[in-house]
Short mmCIF file of C-alpha atoms and ligand atoms in Angstrom, two decimals:
data_model
loop_
_atom_site.label_atom_id
_atom_site.label_comp_id
_atom_site.label_asym_id
_atom_site.label_seq_id
_atom_site.Cartn_x
_atom_site.Cartn_y
_atom_site.Cartn_z
CA MET A 1 8.58 -16.96 5.93
CA ASP A 2 6.16 -16.87 2.43
CA CYS A 3 6.90 -15.38 0.25
CA GLN A 4 4.16 -11.86 -0.64
CA ARG A 5 2.79 -11.74 -3.21
CA ILE A 6 2.08 -7.74 -4.09
CA VAL A 7 0.27 -5.97 -7.40
CA LEU A 8 2.28 -3.33 -9.28
CA PRO A 9 -1.11 -1.78 -11.52
CA GLU A 10 1.47 0.34 -13.36
CA GLY A 11 2.45 -2.03 -15.17
CA ASP A 12 4.05 -1.65 -18.51
CA GLU A 13 5.78 2.24 -16.67
CA GLU A 14 9.72 1.77 -17.56
CA ARG A 15 11.25 1.36 -13.98
CA THR A 16 8.79 -0.09 -13.06
CA VAL A 17 9.61 -3.29 -15.24
CA MET A 18 13.11 -2.60 -14.59
CA ALA A 19 12.28 -2.61 -11.01
CA ALA A 20 10.57 -6.23 -11.41
CA ASP A 21 13.60 -7.22 -12.79
CA ALA A 22 15.48 -6.98 -10.14
CA ILE A 23 13.29 -7.59 -7.94
CA ILE A 24 12.47 -11.74 -9.51
CA ARG A 25 16.01 -11.25 -9.48
CA GLU A 26 16.39 -10.70 -5.56
CA LYS A 27 13.49 -13.25 -4.51
CA LEU A 28 11.67 -10.35 -3.31
CA CYS A 29 8.64 -11.54 -3.54
CA TYR A 30 6.22 -12.49 -5.50
CA LEU A 31 5.00 -10.12 -8.19
CA THR A 32 1.83 -9.55 -10.50
CA LEU A 33 1.69 -6.73 -12.73
CA ILE A 34 -1.40 -5.39 -14.59
CA ALA A 35 -0.60 -4.01 -17.65
CA ASP A 36 -0.51 -4.60 -21.02
CA PRO A 37 1.68 -7.58 -21.94
CA ASP A 38 2.26 -6.69 -25.12
CA GLU A 39 4.43 -3.02 -22.99
CA VAL A 40 5.80 -5.28 -21.33
CA GLU A 41 7.56 -7.52 -24.07
CA LYS A 42 9.15 -4.19 -25.31
CA LYS A 43 10.47 -3.23 -22.41
CA VAL A 44 11.95 -7.00 -21.96
CA HIS A 45 13.39 -7.23 -25.02
CA GLN A 46 14.76 -3.43 -25.21
CA TYR A 47 16.22 -3.77 -21.90
CA GLY A 48 17.58 -7.30 -21.97
CA LEU A 49 15.75 -8.24 -18.93
CA LYS A 50 15.77 -12.14 -18.07
CA ASN A 51 13.77 -12.70 -15.29
CA ILE A 52 10.44 -11.46 -15.08
CA GLU A 53 8.95 -13.81 -17.09
CA LYS A 54 8.42 -15.66 -13.58
CA ALA A 55 5.46 -12.47 -12.87
CA THR A 56 2.54 -12.62 -13.38
CA ILE A 57 0.40 -9.84 -15.82
CA VAL A 58 -2.59 -9.19 -15.77
CA HIS A 59 -4.55 -7.17 -18.50
CA PRO A 60 -6.31 -4.23 -16.88
CA LYS A 61 -9.97 -5.30 -18.46
CA ASP A 62 -9.40 -8.72 -18.67
CA HIS A 63 -8.52 -9.83 -15.08
CA PRO A 64 -10.06 -13.99 -15.01
CA LYS A 65 -11.33 -12.50 -12.20
CA LYS A 66 -13.05 -9.33 -13.08
CA GLN A 67 -16.53 -10.11 -13.28
CA GLU A 68 -16.52 -11.14 -9.47
CA TYR A 69 -14.20 -8.16 -8.79
CA THR A 70 -17.30 -6.18 -10.07
CA GLU A 71 -19.21 -7.55 -7.51
CA LEU A 72 -17.00 -6.84 -4.82
CA LEU A 73 -16.60 -3.06 -5.82
CA TYR A 74 -20.00 -3.02 -6.30
CA GLU A 75 -21.60 -4.36 -3.10
CA ILE A 76 -18.28 -2.77 -0.96
CA ARG A 77 -19.78 1.05 -2.89
CA LYS A 78 -23.04 0.74 -3.65
CA SER A 79 -24.04 2.74 0.16
CA LYS A 80 -22.06 5.51 -1.23
CA GLY A 81 -23.90 5.66 -4.45
CA MET A 82 -22.21 3.84 -6.49
CA THR A 83 -24.02 1.69 -10.11
CA LEU A 84 -23.17 -0.92 -11.19
CA GLU A 85 -22.19 0.05 -14.63
CA GLU A 86 -19.93 2.50 -12.33
CA ALA A 87 -18.30 0.00 -11.16
CA LYS A 88 -17.87 -1.95 -14.76
CA LYS A 89 -15.70 0.60 -15.73
CA LEU A 90 -13.64 1.34 -12.43
CA VAL A 91 -12.69 -2.26 -12.44
CA GLU A 92 -10.92 -2.21 -15.32
CA ASP A 93 -8.88 1.00 -14.10
CA PRO A 94 -5.38 -0.57 -12.51
CA LEU A 95 -5.59 0.89 -9.27
CA TYR A 96 -8.08 0.16 -8.30
CA LEU A 97 -8.13 -3.39 -9.99
CA GLY A 98 -5.09 -4.03 -7.20
CA THR A 99 -6.68 -3.08 -4.42
CA LEU A 100 -9.49 -5.43 -5.43
CA MET A 101 -6.97 -8.36 -5.37
CA ILE A 102 -5.82 -7.21 -2.14
CA LYS A 103 -9.99 -7.18 -0.84
CA ALA A 104 -10.37 -10.70 -2.19
CA GLY A 105 -7.21 -12.21 -1.09
CA ASP A 106 -5.62 -12.32 -4.09
CA ALA A 107 -3.04 -10.18 -3.41
CA ASP A 108 -1.18 -8.62 0.09
CA GLY A 109 -0.08 -5.80 -1.01
CA GLU A 110 0.73 -2.83 -3.92
CA VAL A 111 2.84 -0.26 -4.40
CA ALA A 112 1.70 1.74 -7.61
CA GLY A 113 2.85 6.36 -7.97
CA ALA A 114 5.42 6.02 -10.79
CA ARG A 115 2.75 7.54 -13.20
CA ASN A 116 -0.49 8.29 -10.98
CA ALA A 117 -0.56 11.79 -8.48
CA THR A 118 -0.77 10.54 -4.82
CA GLY A 119 -4.37 11.18 -4.14
CA ASP A 120 -5.49 9.03 -7.29
CA VAL A 121 -2.93 6.01 -5.75
CA LEU A 122 -4.82 6.61 -2.23
CA ARG A 123 -8.60 7.13 -3.11
CA PRO A 124 -9.28 3.60 -3.87
CA ALA A 125 -6.61 2.06 -1.32
CA PHE A 126 -9.21 4.05 1.07
CA GLN A 127 -12.06 3.50 -0.39
CA ILE A 128 -11.51 -0.39 -0.99
CA VAL A 129 -9.52 -1.92 1.78
CA LYS A 130 -9.79 0.82 4.02
CA THR A 131 -8.27 1.27 7.93
CA LEU A 132 -7.17 -1.16 10.14
CA PRO A 133 -9.61 -1.79 13.63
CA GLY A 134 -8.71 0.24 15.54
CA ILE A 135 -7.28 3.22 13.63
CA THR A 136 -9.26 5.56 11.85
CA ILE A 137 -6.16 7.70 9.63
CA VAL A 138 -4.47 6.49 7.64
CA SER A 139 -0.74 8.40 6.97
CA GLY A 140 3.10 8.41 5.14
CA ALA A 141 5.89 7.97 7.53
CA PHE A 142 9.67 8.44 5.29
CA ILE A 143 12.71 6.84 7.12
CA MET A 144 15.09 9.53 6.75
CA ILE A 145 18.61 8.44 6.43
CA LEU A 146 21.51 11.04 7.28
CA GLN A 147 24.50 11.94 6.25
CA ASP A 148 25.28 12.37 10.16
CA GLN A 149 24.93 9.23 12.14
CA SER A 150 24.92 11.21 15.24
CA PHE A 151 21.35 12.17 15.23
CA GLY A 152 18.18 9.72 15.71
CA GLU A 153 19.25 6.16 15.98
CA ASP A 154 22.09 5.59 14.15
CA GLY A 155 21.82 8.57 11.43
CA VAL A 156 18.22 6.82 10.56
CA ILE A 157 14.69 8.80 11.90
CA VAL A 158 11.71 8.53 10.81
CA PHE A 159 9.10 11.96 9.71
CA ALA A 160 5.65 11.14 10.25
CA ASP A 161 3.58 12.31 8.70
CA GLY A 162 4.88 13.77 5.84
CA ALA A 163 1.89 12.81 2.63
CA VAL A 164 -1.62 11.93 3.51
CA HIS A 165 -3.76 13.41 5.93
CA PRO A 166 -3.41 17.49 5.61
CA ASP A 167 -4.47 18.91 8.50
CA PRO A 168 -5.56 15.78 11.40
CA ASP A 169 -7.30 17.39 15.27
CA GLU A 170 -5.37 16.23 18.12
CA LYS A 171 -6.91 13.05 18.18
CA GLN A 172 -5.98 11.79 14.59
CA LEU A 173 -2.07 13.28 15.45
CA ALA A 174 -2.20 11.00 17.91
CA GLU A 175 -3.22 8.09 15.82
CA ILE A 176 -0.21 8.37 13.31
CA ALA A 177 2.52 8.88 16.59
CA VAL A 178 1.34 5.46 17.46
CA ALA A 179 1.04 3.88 13.97
CA THR A 180 4.45 5.62 13.15
CA ALA A 181 5.63 3.57 16.44
CA VAL A 182 4.66 0.17 15.44
CA THR A 183 6.27 0.81 11.43
CA THR A 184 9.26 1.57 12.95
CA ARG A 185 9.55 -1.56 15.06
CA SER A 186 8.46 -3.74 12.60
CA ILE A 187 10.15 -2.05 10.02
CA LEU A 188 13.20 -0.57 11.69
CA GLY A 189 13.60 -3.14 13.96
CA PHE A 190 14.32 -0.57 16.64
CA GLU A 191 12.27 1.44 19.57
CA PRO A 192 10.71 4.80 18.94
CA ARG A 193 11.83 7.98 20.46
CA ILE A 194 8.90 9.90 19.59
CA ALA A 195 9.08 14.22 19.38
CA MET A 196 5.59 15.20 19.20
CA MET A 197 6.98 18.79 17.15
CA SER A 198 5.82 22.06 17.68
CA PHE A 199 6.77 26.36 17.24
CA SER A 200 7.60 26.03 21.33
CA THR A 201 9.19 23.18 23.66
CA LYS A 202 6.83 22.69 26.94
CA GLY A 203 5.66 25.54 27.61
CA SER A 204 7.71 28.12 26.08
CA ALA A 205 4.72 29.63 23.90
CA GLN A 206 1.11 29.89 24.43
CA HIS A 207 -1.50 28.87 21.36
CA PRO A 208 -3.98 26.40 19.86
CA MET A 209 -2.10 24.83 17.36
CA ILE A 210 0.05 23.75 20.45
CA ASP A 211 -2.72 22.74 22.64
CA LYS A 212 -3.07 20.22 19.80
CA VAL A 213 0.32 18.74 19.73
CA VAL A 214 -0.45 18.84 23.66
CA ASN A 215 -3.48 16.41 23.94
CA ALA A 216 -1.76 14.45 21.45
CA THR A 217 1.38 13.46 22.88
CA LYS A 218 -1.20 13.19 26.47
CA LEU A 219 -3.96 10.66 23.96
CA ALA A 220 -0.85 8.75 22.16
CA LYS A 221 0.58 8.05 25.46
CA GLU A 222 -2.93 6.40 27.06
CA MET A 223 -3.42 4.14 23.33
CA ASP A 224 -0.31 3.35 24.26
CA PRO A 225 1.24 3.49 27.23
CA SER A 226 4.91 1.78 26.90
CA LEU A 227 5.87 4.42 23.91
CA ILE A 228 8.87 6.90 25.24
CA ILE A 229 7.36 9.68 23.10
CA ASP A 230 7.38 13.54 24.83
CA GLY A 231 6.15 16.88 23.37
CA GLU A 232 5.73 19.81 22.71
CA LEU A 233 9.24 20.41 21.89
CA GLN A 234 10.65 22.37 19.08
CA ALA A 235 13.07 20.57 16.75
CA ASP A 236 16.75 21.50 19.14
CA ALA A 237 15.05 20.07 21.62
CA ALA A 238 13.63 16.98 20.07
CA LEU A 239 17.40 16.87 18.76
CA ILE A 240 20.23 18.05 20.78
CA GLU A 241 21.41 16.41 23.69
CA SER A 242 22.89 19.33 25.65
CA ILE A 243 19.74 21.69 24.14
CA ALA A 244 17.71 19.02 25.64
CA SER A 245 18.65 19.71 29.03
CA SER A 246 18.16 23.23 28.89
CA LYS A 247 14.83 23.54 27.37
CA ALA A 248 13.11 20.57 28.63
CA PRO A 249 15.31 18.45 31.18
CA ASP A 250 12.73 16.39 32.44
CA SER A 251 11.99 14.94 28.46
CA PRO A 252 11.99 10.60 28.58
CA ILE A 253 13.25 11.97 24.97
CA GLN A 254 16.62 14.19 26.22
CA GLY A 255 17.34 15.55 23.15
CA ASN A 256 17.80 11.97 21.03
CA ALA A 257 14.46 11.48 19.44
CA ASN A 258 14.22 9.40 16.40
CA VAL A 259 10.92 9.87 15.27
CA LEU A 260 9.79 12.80 14.62
CA ILE A 261 5.63 13.54 14.70
CA PHE A 262 4.31 16.72 12.26
CA PRO A 263 1.72 19.07 13.33
CA ASP A 264 -0.19 19.10 9.69
CA LEU A 265 0.60 18.01 6.25
CA ASN A 266 2.71 21.41 5.61
CA VAL A 267 4.75 20.83 8.05
CA GLY A 268 5.14 17.41 7.73
CA ASN A 269 5.95 17.27 3.88
CA VAL A 270 7.77 20.92 3.79
CA ALA A 271 10.88 18.73 6.32
CA TYR A 272 11.44 15.96 4.69
CA LYS A 273 12.27 17.38 0.96
CA LEU A 274 14.01 19.41 3.32
CA VAL A 275 16.29 17.19 5.02
CA GLN A 276 16.03 15.24 2.06
CA ARG A 277 17.45 18.12 -0.28
CA LEU A 278 19.91 20.54 2.03
CA ALA A 279 21.18 17.58 4.34
CA LYS A 280 21.30 14.99 1.01
CA ALA A 281 19.39 12.29 3.23
CA GLU A 282 17.70 9.57 1.71
CA ALA A 283 13.93 9.59 1.57
CA ILE A 284 12.35 6.11 2.27
CA GLY A 285 8.35 6.35 1.61
CA PRO A 286 6.01 7.33 2.03
CA VAL A 287 5.48 4.27 4.04
CA LEU A 288 1.76 4.09 4.17
CA GLN A 289 1.10 3.44 7.87
CA GLY A 290 -3.37 2.72 9.24
CA MET A 291 -4.21 0.77 6.24
CA ALA A 292 -5.63 -2.82 6.69
CA ALA A 293 -2.96 -3.84 3.69
CA PRO A 294 0.34 -2.29 3.06
CA ILE A 295 0.14 -0.45 -0.28
CA ASN A 296 2.36 2.10 -0.86
CA ASP A 297 2.91 5.51 -2.74
CA LEU A 298 6.29 6.50 -4.82
CA SER A 299 7.21 9.65 -6.37
CA ARG A 300 6.70 10.39 -9.58
CA GLY A 301 10.42 11.72 -9.63
CA CYS A 302 11.36 7.75 -8.18
CA SER A 303 14.68 5.80 -8.91
CA VAL A 304 14.16 1.96 -10.52
CA SER A 305 16.24 1.51 -7.11
CA ASP A 306 12.92 3.18 -4.64
CA ILE A 307 10.85 1.42 -6.41
CA VAL A 308 12.38 -2.12 -5.49
CA ASN A 309 13.46 -0.98 -1.01
CA LEU A 310 9.30 0.04 -1.21
CA VAL A 311 8.18 -3.20 -2.51
CA ALA A 312 10.41 -4.43 0.09
CA ILE A 313 9.08 -2.72 2.42
CA THR A 314 5.75 -2.92 1.19
CA SER A 315 6.46 -7.41 1.31
CA ASN A 316 7.98 -6.63 5.05
CA GLN A 317 4.61 -4.59 6.16
CA ALA A 318 2.22 -7.92 4.63
CA ALA A 319 4.04 -10.04 6.51
CA GLY A 320 4.29 -8.00 9.64
CA LEU A 321 0.51 -7.93 9.43
CA LYS A 322 0.10 -11.81 9.32
CA SER A 323 1.79 -12.00 12.23
CA ARG A 324 0.12 -9.96 14.24
CA LYS A 325 -3.16 -11.82 13.30
CA SER A 326 -1.94 -15.09 13.52
CA LYS A 327 -1.03 -14.32 17.55
CA VAL A 328 -4.22 -12.26 17.57
N1 ACO B 1 -7.14 7.34 6.15
C1 ACO B 1 -8.47 6.96 5.83
N2 ACO B 1 -9.18 6.99 5.12
C2 ACO B 1 -9.28 8.22 3.96
C3 ACO B 1 -8.30 9.64 4.88
C4 ACO B 1 -6.84 8.58 5.36
N3 ACO B 1 -6.18 9.71 5.73
N4 ACO B 1 -8.35 10.71 3.83
C5 ACO B 1 -9.36 10.18 2.91
N5 ACO B 1 -9.94 9.18 3.57
C6 ACO B 1 -11.58 8.56 3.47
C7 ACO B 1 -12.65 8.91 3.39
O1 ACO B 1 -12.86 9.00 4.42
C8 ACO B 1 -13.22 8.90 2.43
O2 ACO B 1 -14.58 7.26 2.32
P1 ACO B 1 -15.83 7.17 2.12
O3 ACO B 1 -15.65 7.57 0.78
O4 ACO B 1 -15.56 5.41 1.84
O5 ACO B 1 -16.47 7.99 3.23
C9 ACO B 1 -12.19 7.86 1.10
O6 ACO B 1 -11.49 8.06 2.15
C10 ACO B 1 -12.81 9.82 0.21
O7 ACO B 1 -12.41 10.67 1.11
P2 ACO B 1 -11.85 11.98 0.82
O8 ACO B 1 -13.00 13.19 1.53
O9 ACO B 1 -13.60 12.29 -0.65
O10 ACO B 1 -10.85 12.26 0.42
P3 ACO B 1 -10.43 12.98 -0.98
O11 ACO B 1 -10.42 12.06 -2.26
O12 ACO B 1 -10.31 13.91 -1.13
O13 ACO B 1 -8.76 13.00 -0.49
C11 ACO B 1 -6.47 11.93 0.05
C12 ACO B 1 -8.33 11.83 0.08
C13 ACO B 1 -6.43 12.65 -1.93
C14 ACO B 1 -5.69 11.39 0.30
C15 ACO B 1 -6.40 13.80 0.31
O14 ACO B 1 -6.35 13.68 1.93
C16 ACO B 1 -4.98 14.30 -0.78
O15 ACO B 1 -4.97 14.60 -1.44
N6 ACO B 1 -4.12 14.59 0.05
C17 ACO B 1 -2.87 15.14 -0.25
C18 ACO B 1 -2.16 14.13 -0.35
C19 ACO B 1 -0.82 14.35 -1.20
O16 ACO B 1 -0.71 15.70 -2.59
N7 ACO B 1 0.30 14.46 -0.62
C20 ACO B 1 1.28 15.50 -0.36
C21 ACO B 1 2.25 14.47 -1.68
S1 ACO B 1 3.26 12.92 -1.11
C22 ACO B 1 4.97 13.25 -1.40
O17 ACO B 1 5.21 14.41 -1.14
C23 ACO B 1 5.79 11.25 -1.84
#
């Protein structure tokens, strides 16, 4: 498989520089660091890094294609009121520059967020790279690696949306389920068994919030009839066979879900952090899904190995996207 080209807009951030060195050592992908080369050099000396010289380093104010990217940005955003002057300024913002490199075909994916808030990473991605055909919203999946391997797929469960869309409607919730199935198949290689989560199981309570989950389940099945999906389910009916057999005896999930789709971002974000902290699970992500090219956001508390893992995932997503495109 070809090596993918991943851009790191926070290229002089300390953990990012250390991760970049490990990524190059492991030959995971080609890297472009957007950074002041002098700042990178200081860290290379400080930590005795040996491999990073193989990365391309571009100064955000001095990209060789600055003029081309400025025109590209202006063309994409002028209908939204952006002026050429604003485009000239934004093209020097590393988070905009990274997404412009992708849009222009000069990079295949991006990882950022060690220094910037989620919204600041996502906004240029939404505005410039946009969504895949047929998908209207981007969402964020977390790959949860549990200590207890009796749950999910040998201890692995995918949670979504834990990061992006605050309050999806029923169609958007269905899209999140379908996109998470694609992520699960392409990154983890197992067949998703999707539980659409709620505070009710199969009509045990009535509320418009539950109707949203029931309708989203139907829509997701229409969008991808091959899906093994069920809802609305409470967490115990989704995850524990003995409870599923009494609360939802006809469920195709049978208390053995390996993908949990949450009804909104309050639930999804709280759920993944609770499982991460209380059950000491490893949380990999958010893996952003539904974007026309893979762009992934780190937590600002990330470690060097979190960055390496997310770059590897981004590179896999980029390769998967290219191979799907070549089959169309
Ligand atoms: N998918 C695709 N496009 C989107 C999405 C989405 N989910 N949300 C917004 N957009 C697009 C809009 O259509 C718009 O496009 P346009 O300008 O071309 O018309 C553009 O993005 C900007 O839209 P706004 O509504 O102005 O979006 P805003 O910038 O206000 O917010 C954002 C978008 C930043 C993603 C917001 O929804 C957000 O902050 N979400 C929560 C992120 C967060 O804090 N997560 C929790 C922490 S993550 C963690 O714990 C690891």
